[in-house]
Coordinates of C-alpha atoms in Angstrom, one line a residue:
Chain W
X526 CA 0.0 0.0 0.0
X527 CA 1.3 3.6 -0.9
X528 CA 1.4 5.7 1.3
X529 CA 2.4 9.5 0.9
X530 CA 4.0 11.5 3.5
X531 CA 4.9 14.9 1.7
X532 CA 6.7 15.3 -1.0
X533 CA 8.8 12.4 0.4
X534 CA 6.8 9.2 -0.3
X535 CA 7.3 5.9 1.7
X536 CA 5.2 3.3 1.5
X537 CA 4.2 1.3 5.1
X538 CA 6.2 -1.9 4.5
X539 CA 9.1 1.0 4.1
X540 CA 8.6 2.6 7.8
X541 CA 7.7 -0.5 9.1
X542 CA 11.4 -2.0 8.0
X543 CA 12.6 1.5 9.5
X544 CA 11.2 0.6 12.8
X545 CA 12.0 -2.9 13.0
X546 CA 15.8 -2.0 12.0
X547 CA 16.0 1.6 14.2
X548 CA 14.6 -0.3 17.5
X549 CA 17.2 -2.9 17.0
X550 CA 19.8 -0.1 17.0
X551 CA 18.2 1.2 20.1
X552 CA 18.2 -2.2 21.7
X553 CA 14.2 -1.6 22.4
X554 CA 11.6 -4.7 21.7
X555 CA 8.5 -3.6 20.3
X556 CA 5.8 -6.0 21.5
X557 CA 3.8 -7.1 18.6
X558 CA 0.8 -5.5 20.2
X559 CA 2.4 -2.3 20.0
X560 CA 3.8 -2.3 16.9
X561 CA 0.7 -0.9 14.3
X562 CA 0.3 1.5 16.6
X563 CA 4.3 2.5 16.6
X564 CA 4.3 2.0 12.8
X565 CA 1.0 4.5 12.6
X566 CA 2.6 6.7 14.8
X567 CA 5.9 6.8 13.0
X568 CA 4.0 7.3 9.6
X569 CA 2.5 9.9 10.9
X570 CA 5.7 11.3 12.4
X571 CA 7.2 11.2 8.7
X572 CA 4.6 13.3 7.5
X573 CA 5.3 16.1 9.7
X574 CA 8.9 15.7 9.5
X575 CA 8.8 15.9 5.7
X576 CA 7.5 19.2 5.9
X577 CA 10.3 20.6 8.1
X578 CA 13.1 18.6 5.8
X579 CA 11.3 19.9 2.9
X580 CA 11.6 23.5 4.2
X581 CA 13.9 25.3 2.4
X582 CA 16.4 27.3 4.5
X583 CA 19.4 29.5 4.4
X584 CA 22.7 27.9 5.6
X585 CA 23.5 30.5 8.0
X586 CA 20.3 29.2 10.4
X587 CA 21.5 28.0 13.3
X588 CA 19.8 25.3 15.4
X589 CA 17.6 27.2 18.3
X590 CA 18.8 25.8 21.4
X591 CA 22.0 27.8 23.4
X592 CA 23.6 25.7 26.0
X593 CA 25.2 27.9 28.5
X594 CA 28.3 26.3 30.2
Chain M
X1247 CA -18.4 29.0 55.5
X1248 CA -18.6 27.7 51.8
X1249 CA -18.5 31.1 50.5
X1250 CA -15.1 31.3 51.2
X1251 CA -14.5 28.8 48.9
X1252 CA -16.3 31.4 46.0
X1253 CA -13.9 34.2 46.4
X1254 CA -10.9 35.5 44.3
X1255 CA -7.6 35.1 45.5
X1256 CA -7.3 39.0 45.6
X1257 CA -10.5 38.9 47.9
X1258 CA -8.8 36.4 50.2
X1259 CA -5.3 37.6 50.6
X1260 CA -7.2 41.0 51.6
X1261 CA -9.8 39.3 54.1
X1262 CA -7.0 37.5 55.7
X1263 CA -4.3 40.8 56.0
X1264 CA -7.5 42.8 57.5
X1265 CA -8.4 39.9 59.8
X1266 CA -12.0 39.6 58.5
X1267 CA -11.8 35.6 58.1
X1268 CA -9.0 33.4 58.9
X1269 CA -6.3 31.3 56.5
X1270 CA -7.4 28.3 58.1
X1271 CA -11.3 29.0 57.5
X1272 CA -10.3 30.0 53.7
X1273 CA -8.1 26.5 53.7
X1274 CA -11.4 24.5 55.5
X1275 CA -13.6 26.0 53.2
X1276 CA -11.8 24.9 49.7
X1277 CA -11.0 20.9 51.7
X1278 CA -14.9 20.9 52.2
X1279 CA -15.6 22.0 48.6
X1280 CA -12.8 19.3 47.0
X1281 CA -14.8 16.6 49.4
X1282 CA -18.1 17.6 47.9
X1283 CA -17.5 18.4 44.2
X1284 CA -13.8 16.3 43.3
X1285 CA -15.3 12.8 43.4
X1286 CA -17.4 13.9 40.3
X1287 CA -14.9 16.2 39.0
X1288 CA -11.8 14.3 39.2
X1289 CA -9.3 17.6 39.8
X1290 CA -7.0 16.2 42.6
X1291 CA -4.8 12.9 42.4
X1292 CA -3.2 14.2 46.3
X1293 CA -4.8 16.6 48.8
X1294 CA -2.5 17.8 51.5
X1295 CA -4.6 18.6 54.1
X1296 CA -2.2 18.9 56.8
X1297 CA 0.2 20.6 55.2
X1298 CA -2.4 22.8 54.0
X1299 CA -4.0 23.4 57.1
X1300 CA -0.6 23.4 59.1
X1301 CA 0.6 26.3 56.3
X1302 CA -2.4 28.4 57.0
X1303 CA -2.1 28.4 60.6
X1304 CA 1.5 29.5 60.0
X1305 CA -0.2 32.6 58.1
X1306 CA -2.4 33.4 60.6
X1307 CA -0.3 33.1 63.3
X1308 CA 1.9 35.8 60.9
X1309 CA -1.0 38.0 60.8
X1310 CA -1.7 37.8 64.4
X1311 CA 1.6 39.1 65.0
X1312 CA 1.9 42.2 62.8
X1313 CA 3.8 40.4 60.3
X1314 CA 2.9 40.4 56.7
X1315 CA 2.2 36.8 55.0
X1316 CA 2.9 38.5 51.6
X1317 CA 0.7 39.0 48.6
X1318 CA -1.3 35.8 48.6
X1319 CA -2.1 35.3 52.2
X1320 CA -4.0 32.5 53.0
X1321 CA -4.9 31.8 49.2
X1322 CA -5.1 28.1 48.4
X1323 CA -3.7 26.7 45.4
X1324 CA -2.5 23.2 43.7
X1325 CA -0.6 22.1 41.1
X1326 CA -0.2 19.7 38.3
X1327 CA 1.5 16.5 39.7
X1328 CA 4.7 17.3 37.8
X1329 CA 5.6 19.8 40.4
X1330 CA 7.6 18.6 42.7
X1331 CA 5.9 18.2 46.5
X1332 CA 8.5 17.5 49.5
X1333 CA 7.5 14.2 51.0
X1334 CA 5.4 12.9 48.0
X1335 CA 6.2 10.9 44.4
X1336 CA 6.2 13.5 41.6
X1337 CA 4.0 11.1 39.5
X1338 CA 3.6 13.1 36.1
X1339 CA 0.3 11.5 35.7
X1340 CA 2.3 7.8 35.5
X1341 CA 1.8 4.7 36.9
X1342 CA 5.5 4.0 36.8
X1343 CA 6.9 6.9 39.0
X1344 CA 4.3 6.4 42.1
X1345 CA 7.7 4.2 42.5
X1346 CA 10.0 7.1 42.6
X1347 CA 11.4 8.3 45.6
X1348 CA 9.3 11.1 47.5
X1349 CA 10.8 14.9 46.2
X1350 CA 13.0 15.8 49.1
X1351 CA 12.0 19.9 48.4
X1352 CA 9.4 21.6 46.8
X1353 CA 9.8 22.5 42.9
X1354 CA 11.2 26.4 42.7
X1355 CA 8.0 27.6 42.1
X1356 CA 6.0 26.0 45.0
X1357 CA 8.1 27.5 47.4
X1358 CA 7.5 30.7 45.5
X1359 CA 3.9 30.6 46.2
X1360 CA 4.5 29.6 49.2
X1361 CA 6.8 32.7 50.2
X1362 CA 4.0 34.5 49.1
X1363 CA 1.4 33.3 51.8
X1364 CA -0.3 30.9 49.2
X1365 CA -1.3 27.6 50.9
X1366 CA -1.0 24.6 49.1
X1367 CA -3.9 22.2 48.9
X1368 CA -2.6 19.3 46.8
X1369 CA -1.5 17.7 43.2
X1370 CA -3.8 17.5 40.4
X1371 CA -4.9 15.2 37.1
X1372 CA -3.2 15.3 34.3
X1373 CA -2.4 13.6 30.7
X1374 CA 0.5 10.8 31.7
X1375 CA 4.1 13.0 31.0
X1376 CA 2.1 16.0 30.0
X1377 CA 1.8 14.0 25.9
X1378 CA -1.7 14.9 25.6
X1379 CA -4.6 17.5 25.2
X1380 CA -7.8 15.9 27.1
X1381 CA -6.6 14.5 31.1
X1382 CA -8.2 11.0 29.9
X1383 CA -5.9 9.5 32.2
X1384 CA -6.2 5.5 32.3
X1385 CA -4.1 5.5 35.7
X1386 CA -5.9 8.2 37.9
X1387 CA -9.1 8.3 35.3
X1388 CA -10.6 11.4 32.9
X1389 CA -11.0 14.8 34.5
X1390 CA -13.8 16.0 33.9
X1391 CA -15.3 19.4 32.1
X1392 CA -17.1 21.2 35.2
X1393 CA -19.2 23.1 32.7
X1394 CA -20.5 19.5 31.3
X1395 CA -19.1 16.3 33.3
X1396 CA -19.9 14.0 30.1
X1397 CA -16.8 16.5 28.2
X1398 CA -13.0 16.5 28.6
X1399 CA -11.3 19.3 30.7
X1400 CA -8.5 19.4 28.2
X1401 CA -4.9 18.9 28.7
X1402 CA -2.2 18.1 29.8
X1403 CA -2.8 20.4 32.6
X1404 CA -6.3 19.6 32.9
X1405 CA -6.9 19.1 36.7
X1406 CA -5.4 22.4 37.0
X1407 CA -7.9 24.3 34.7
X1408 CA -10.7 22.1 35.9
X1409 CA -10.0 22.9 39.8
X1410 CA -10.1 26.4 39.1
X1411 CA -12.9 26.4 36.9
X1412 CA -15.3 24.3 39.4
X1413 CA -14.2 26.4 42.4
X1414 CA -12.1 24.4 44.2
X1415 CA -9.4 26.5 44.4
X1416 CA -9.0 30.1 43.2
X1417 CA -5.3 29.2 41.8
X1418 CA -3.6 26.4 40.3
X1419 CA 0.1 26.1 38.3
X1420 CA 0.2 23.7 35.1
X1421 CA 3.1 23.6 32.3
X1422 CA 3.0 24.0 28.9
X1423 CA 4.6 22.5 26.0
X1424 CA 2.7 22.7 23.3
X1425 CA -0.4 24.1 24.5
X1426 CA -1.3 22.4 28.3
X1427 CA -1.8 25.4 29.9
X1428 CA -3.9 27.2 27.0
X1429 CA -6.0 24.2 25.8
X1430 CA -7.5 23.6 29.2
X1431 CA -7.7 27.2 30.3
X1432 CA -10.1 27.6 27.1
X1433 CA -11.9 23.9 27.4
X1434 CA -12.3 25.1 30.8
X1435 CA -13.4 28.5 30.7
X1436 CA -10.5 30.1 32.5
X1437 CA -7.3 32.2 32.5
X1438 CA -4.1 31.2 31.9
X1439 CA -0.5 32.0 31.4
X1440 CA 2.0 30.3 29.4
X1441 CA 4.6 33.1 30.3
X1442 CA 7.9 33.8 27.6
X1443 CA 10.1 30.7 27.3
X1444 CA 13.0 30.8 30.3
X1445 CA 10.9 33.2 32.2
X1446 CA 9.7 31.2 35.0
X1447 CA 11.2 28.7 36.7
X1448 CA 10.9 25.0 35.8
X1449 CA 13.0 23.5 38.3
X1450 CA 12.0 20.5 40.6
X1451 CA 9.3 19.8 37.6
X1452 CA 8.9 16.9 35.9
X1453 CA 10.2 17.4 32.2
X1454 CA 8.0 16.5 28.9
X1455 CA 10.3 18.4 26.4
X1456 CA 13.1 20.0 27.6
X1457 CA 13.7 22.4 24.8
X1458 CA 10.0 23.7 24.9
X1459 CA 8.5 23.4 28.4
X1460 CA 7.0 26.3 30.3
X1461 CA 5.8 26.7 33.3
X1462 CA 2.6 29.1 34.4
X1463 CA -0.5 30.0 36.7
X1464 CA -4.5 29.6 36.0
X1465 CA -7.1 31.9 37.3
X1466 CA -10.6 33.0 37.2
X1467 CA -9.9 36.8 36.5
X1468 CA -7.0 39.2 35.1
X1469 CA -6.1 40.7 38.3
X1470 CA -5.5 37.3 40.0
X1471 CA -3.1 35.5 37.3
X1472 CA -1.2 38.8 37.4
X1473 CA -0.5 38.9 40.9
X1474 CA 0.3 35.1 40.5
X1475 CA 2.6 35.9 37.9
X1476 CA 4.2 38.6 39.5
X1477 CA 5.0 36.1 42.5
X1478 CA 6.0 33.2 40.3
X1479 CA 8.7 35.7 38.7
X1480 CA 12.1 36.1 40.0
X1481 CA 15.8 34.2 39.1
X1482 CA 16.2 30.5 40.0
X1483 CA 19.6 29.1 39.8
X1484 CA 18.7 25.3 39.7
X1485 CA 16.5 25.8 36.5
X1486 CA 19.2 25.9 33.8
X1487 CA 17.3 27.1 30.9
X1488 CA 15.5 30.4 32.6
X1489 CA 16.6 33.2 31.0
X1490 CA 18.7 36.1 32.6
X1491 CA 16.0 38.7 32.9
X1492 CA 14.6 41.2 35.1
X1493 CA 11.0 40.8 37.1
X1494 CA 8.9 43.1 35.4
X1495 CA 5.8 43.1 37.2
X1496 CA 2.5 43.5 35.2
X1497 CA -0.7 44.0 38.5
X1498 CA 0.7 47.6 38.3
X1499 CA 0.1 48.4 35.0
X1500 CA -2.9 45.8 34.2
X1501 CA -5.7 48.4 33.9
X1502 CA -3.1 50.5 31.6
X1503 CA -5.7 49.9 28.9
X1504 CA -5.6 49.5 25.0
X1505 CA -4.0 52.9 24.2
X1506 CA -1.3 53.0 21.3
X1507 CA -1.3 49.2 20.9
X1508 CA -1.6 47.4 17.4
X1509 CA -3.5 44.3 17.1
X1510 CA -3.7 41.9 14.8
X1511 CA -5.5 38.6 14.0
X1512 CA -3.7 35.9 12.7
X1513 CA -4.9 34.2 9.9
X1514 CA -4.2 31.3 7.5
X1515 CA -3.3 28.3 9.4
X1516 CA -4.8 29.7 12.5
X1517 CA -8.2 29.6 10.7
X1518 CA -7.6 26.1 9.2
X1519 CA -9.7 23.2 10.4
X1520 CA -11.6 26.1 13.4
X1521 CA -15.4 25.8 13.6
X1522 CA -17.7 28.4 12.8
X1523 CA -17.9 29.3 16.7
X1524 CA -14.2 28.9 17.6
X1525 CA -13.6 32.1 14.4
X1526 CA -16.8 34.0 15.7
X1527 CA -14.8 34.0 19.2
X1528 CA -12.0 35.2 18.0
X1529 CA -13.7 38.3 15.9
X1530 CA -15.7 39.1 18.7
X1531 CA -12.3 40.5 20.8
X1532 CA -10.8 41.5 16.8
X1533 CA -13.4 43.8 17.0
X1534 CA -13.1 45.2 20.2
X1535 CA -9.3 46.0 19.9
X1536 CA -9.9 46.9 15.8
X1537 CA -7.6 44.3 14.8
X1538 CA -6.5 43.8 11.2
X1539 CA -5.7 40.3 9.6
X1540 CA -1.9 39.3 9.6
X1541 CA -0.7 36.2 8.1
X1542 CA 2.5 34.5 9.4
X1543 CA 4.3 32.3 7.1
X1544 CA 5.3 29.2 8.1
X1545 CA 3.3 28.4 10.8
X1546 CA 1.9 24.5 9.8
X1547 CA 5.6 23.4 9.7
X1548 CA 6.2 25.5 13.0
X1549 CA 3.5 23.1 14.4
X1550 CA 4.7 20.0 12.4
X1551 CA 8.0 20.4 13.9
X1552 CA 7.2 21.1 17.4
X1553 CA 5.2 17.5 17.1
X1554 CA 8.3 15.8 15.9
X1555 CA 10.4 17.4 18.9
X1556 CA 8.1 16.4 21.4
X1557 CA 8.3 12.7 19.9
X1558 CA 11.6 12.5 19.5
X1559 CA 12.5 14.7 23.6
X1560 CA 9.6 12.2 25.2
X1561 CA 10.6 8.9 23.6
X1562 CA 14.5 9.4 24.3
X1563 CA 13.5 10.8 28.3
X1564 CA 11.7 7.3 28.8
X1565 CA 13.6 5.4 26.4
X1566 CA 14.7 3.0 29.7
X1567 CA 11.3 2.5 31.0
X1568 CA 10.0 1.7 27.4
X1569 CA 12.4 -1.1 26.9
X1570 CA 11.7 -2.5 30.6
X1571 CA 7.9 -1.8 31.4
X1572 CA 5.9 -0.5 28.2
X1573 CA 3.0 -2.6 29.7
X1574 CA 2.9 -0.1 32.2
X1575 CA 2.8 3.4 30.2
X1576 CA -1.0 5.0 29.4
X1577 CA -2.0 3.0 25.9
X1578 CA -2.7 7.0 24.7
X1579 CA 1.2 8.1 25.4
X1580 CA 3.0 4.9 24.9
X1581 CA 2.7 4.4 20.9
X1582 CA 4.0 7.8 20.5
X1583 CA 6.8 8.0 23.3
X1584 CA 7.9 4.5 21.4
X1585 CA 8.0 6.1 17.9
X1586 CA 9.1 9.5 18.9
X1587 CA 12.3 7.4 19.9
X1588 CA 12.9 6.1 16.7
X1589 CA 13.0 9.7 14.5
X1590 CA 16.6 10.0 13.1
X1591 CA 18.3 12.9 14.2
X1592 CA 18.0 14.9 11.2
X1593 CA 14.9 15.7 11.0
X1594 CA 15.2 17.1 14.7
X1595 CA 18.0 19.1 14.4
X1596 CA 16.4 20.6 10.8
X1597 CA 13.4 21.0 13.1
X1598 CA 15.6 23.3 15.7
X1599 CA 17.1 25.3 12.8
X1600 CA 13.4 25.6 11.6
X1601 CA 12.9 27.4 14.8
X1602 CA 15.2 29.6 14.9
X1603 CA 13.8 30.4 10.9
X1604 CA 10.1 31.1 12.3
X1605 CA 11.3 33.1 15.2
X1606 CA 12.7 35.8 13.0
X1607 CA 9.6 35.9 11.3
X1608 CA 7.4 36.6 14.7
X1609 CA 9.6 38.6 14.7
X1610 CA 9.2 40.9 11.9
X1611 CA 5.7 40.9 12.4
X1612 CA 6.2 41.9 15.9
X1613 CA 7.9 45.3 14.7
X1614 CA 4.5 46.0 13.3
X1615 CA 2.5 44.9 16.1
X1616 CA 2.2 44.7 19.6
X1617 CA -0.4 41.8 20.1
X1618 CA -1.6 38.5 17.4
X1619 CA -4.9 37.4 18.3
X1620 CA -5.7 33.7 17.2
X1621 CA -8.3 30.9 18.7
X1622 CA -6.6 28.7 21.7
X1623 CA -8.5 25.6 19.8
X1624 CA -10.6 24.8 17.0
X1625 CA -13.4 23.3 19.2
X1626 CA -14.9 23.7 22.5
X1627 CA -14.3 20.4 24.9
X1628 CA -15.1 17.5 23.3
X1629 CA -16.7 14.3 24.8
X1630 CA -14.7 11.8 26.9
X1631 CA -13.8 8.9 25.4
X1632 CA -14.6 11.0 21.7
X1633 CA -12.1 10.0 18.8
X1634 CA -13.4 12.4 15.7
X1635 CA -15.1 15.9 15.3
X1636 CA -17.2 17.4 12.9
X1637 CA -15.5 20.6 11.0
X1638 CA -16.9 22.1 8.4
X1639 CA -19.2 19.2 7.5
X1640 CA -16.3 16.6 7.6
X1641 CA -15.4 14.5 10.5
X1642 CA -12.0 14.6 11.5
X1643 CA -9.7 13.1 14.5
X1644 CA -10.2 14.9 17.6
X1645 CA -6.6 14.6 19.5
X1646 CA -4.4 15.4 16.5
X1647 CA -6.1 19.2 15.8
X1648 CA -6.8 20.1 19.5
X1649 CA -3.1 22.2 19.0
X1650 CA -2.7 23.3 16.1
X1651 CA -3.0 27.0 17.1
X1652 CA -1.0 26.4 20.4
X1653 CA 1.5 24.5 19.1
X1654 CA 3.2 27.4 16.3
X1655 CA 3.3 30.1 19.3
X1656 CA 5.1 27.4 21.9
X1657 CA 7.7 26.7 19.6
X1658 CA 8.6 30.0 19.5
X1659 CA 8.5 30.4 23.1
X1660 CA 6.1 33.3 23.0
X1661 CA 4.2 34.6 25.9
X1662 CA 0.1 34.3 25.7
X1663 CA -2.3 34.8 28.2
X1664 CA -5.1 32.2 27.5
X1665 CA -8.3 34.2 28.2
X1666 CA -11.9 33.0 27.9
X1667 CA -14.7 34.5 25.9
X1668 CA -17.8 34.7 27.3
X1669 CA -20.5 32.5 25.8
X1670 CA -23.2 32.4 28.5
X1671 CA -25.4 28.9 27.7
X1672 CA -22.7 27.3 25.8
X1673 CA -19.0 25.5 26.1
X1674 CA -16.3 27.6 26.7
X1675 CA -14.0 29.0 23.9
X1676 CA -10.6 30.6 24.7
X1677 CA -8.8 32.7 22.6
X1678 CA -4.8 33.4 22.4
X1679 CA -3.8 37.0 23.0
X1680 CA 0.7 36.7 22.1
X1681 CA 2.7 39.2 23.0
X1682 CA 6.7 39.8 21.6
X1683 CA 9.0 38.0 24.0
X1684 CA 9.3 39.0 27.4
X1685 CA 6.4 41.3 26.6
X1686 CA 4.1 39.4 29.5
X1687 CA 2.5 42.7 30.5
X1688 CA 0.9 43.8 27.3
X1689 CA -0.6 40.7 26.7
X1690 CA -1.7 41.0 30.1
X1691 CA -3.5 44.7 29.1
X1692 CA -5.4 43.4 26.4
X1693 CA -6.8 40.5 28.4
X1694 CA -7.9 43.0 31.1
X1695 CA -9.3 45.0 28.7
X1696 CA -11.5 42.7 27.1
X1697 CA -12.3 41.4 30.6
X1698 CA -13.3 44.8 31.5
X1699 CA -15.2 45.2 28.1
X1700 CA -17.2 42.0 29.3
X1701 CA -15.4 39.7 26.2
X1702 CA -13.5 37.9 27.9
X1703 CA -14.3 36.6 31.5
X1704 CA -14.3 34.0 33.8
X1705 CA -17.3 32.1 36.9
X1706 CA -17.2 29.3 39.0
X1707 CA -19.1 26.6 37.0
X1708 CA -22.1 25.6 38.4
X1709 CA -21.3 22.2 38.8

């Protein structure tokens, strides 16, 4: 099934590969009654993120947060 | 002695400085009216009665003496159950920390109340970790709307809004991330505050999203969330992201009035996806001040990126407790905590320089303005256990588009006092009056204002 998240499309098998592969990074067992939701979640968290990646801004912007020693 | 209960913090602190009733008859008077209206409501997850009642004979005994007790004397109050309380689990609306060790002080901003005269009366409801908008808690159960019991109070800070709105205490603190202190203040039908970001103190709270948590006070008028503000101000070394600023007081120059300010309404996205009656809200204060449509650009990925921050800063904080004990998060926070962890890093930090991007562009538009105007929701409250709501004919999922007004200002960390406009017969609507950083006490002047225009205002429900 296609699914489109932005302008930046990934299909469901696609983020559902990501989140099998990025949890095993993390070390973190999805239980398998979790994991549609995770996957929705994620899909959903795509989306938005697409818009922000697809954003197109100057190189002098600087991330927001200032750490002060 | 109920009537106590009914007045405004103002009211009390000056009752109890002129001796007319007693702290510990104020403090009596709110315990009976939680006893007789929470177990409906569902405000309070902790009342501290002895504390509360020890507290308030300290300020009477203070009184007694000559002494002044300070601006709030003998005015209850309670706070979300993220604030630290000495001697009791901060449980952020979890199951999991009622195992954490009890807070060995009070959060910063406790004990500033506290300073004050204000006597604490306990921890309220909330969303689990402050991820949500409606307090349908499935640990410590829904708080519910006092205006209409079957209806969400909003969230996260929902016991807070709700507590104040049902008269159970004339104060109450919440935080904000991406709208938990505005969302419920409007479900609600009260003030609030979610002050400039780094302007109050967040320390000894339990953090959602470290790069965009507030902290701020709910009323039921103008006069008493300024005086709470101007209490809760003041430099806190142990919070390290509060900013290095100045109290500037607003009570003094609240009834300042409207004079010289420009006001716009914002537009575009911050009229996407609003009912017919959230938009007629809104034009009813437009009107009033003579506001003039403004659009700012950018503001759906301003919202878009503050959700994948909050993902990304709520799964990594309880990345350890989601491998060990997922079985034991809320079902409505733990799908998202778990994919928030998994977001790459890129489209975080792109999300931070987007930020920074949209805060020049407030701005701009804040050399040409002094106050936006936009609705603090699309809706009024909701129904518990409600999924979808109808917009425009279509129906539409309810939890996803409760902040997309709230969530563009947050990210930018700009102050906005939540202020409710009066509908008499119907669910409460709030609107968002924001104010240029550190620019607390104009948003302040419009609320009054409008408050004293009759707009905007706020009454015990009659629950």
């Amino acid at each position: 099934m296609m699914k489109t998240t932005g302008q930046h499309a990934l299909t469901a098998d696609q983020v559902a590969a990501y989140a099998d592969t990025a949890s095993k990074v993390l070390d973190l067992t999805i239980p398998e009654a979790y994991r549609a939701g995770v996957i929705a979640n994620l899909e959903r968290l795509f989306q938005l993120g697409d818009l922000a990646m697809s954003f197109p801004l100057p190189d002098d912007i600087e991330v927001a947060p200032v750490f002060r020693p | 002695m109920s009537a106590l209960a009914d007045l405004s913090a103002a009211a009390i602190a000056e009752g109890v400085r002129a001796r007319s009733f007693t702290a510990s008859d104020v403090t009596a008077a709110c315990l009976e009216r939680i006893e007789q209206r929470d177990p409906a409501l569902n405000c309070f997850t902790t009342v501290t009665r002895d504390r509360a009642l020890a507290t308030a004979r300290a300020v009477d005994a203070a009184v007694a003496t000559g002494e002044d007790p300070g601006p709030l004397a003998g005015v209850p109050y309670a706070v979300k159950n993220l604030f630290d309380i000495e001697g009791h689990p901060t449980v952020a609306g979890s199951k999991i920390h009622r195992d954490a060790p009890a807070a060995r002080k009070d959060a910063g901003l406790v004990r500033q109340m506290d300073s004050a005269g204000a006597v604490l009366l306990g921890a309220l409801n909330m969303d689990e970790y402050a991820y949500g908008f409606t307090t349908e808690n499935a640990h410590y159960g829904a708080t519910r709307n006092p205006h209409d019991l079957n209806r969400v109070a909003g969230g996260s800070s929902g016991g807070s809004a709700a507590a104040v709105a049902a008269g159970l205490v004339p104060l109450s603190l919440g935080s904000d991330t991406n709208g938990s202190i505005r969302v419920p203040a409007a479900f609600c039908g009260v003030f609030g505050l979610k002050p400039t970001f780094g302007r109050l103190s967040r320390a000894g709270t339990f953090a959602f999203v470290n790069s965009l948590d507030h902290t701020g006070p709910f009323a039921r008028s103008t006069a008493d969330l300024a005086a709470t503000y101007d209490t809760l101000q003041g430099p806190d070394p142990a919070d390290r992201a509060q900013a290095d600023r100045p109290t500037e007081l607003v009570l003094p120059d609240l009834l300042g009035g409207t004079g010289g300010l420009r006001v716009g309404t914002l537009d575009g996205w911050f009229h996407t996806g609003a009912t017919s009656e959230a938009l007629e809200a809104v034009d009813l204060a437009a009107e009033f001040l003579k506001a003039s449509p403004v659009t700012v650009e950018g503001a759906e990925t301003a919202r878009a990126a503050a959700f994948c921050i909050s993902a990304a800063e709520g799964g990594s904080r309880h990345l350890a407790n989601l491998k060990s004990r997922p079985q034991d998060f809320d079902p409505a926070t733990r799908d998202r905590l778990l994919a928030g962890a998994l977001i790459p890093a890129s489209i975080i930090l792109q999300a931070q320089r987007f930020r920074a991007w949209f805060q020049a562009r407030l701005a701009e538009i804040f050399h040409r303005y002094d106050v936006l105007i936009a609705p603090a929701t699309p809706f009024p409250a909701p129904a518990i256990g409600e999924e979808t709501v109808m917009i425009g004919g279509q129906r539409v999922a309810m939890r996803a588009n409760i902040g997309l007004y709230t969530q563009p200002i947050s990210f930018v960390g700009l102050p906005v006092v939540s202020a409710p406009i009066r509908r008499p017969g119907k669910m409460p609507l709030g609107i968002q009056i924001i104010a240029a950083p550190w620019a607390e006490a104009v948003a302040f002047r419009i609320a009054a204002a409008l408050e004293a225009a009759g707009i905007v205002g706020a009454q015990i429900a009659p629950c």
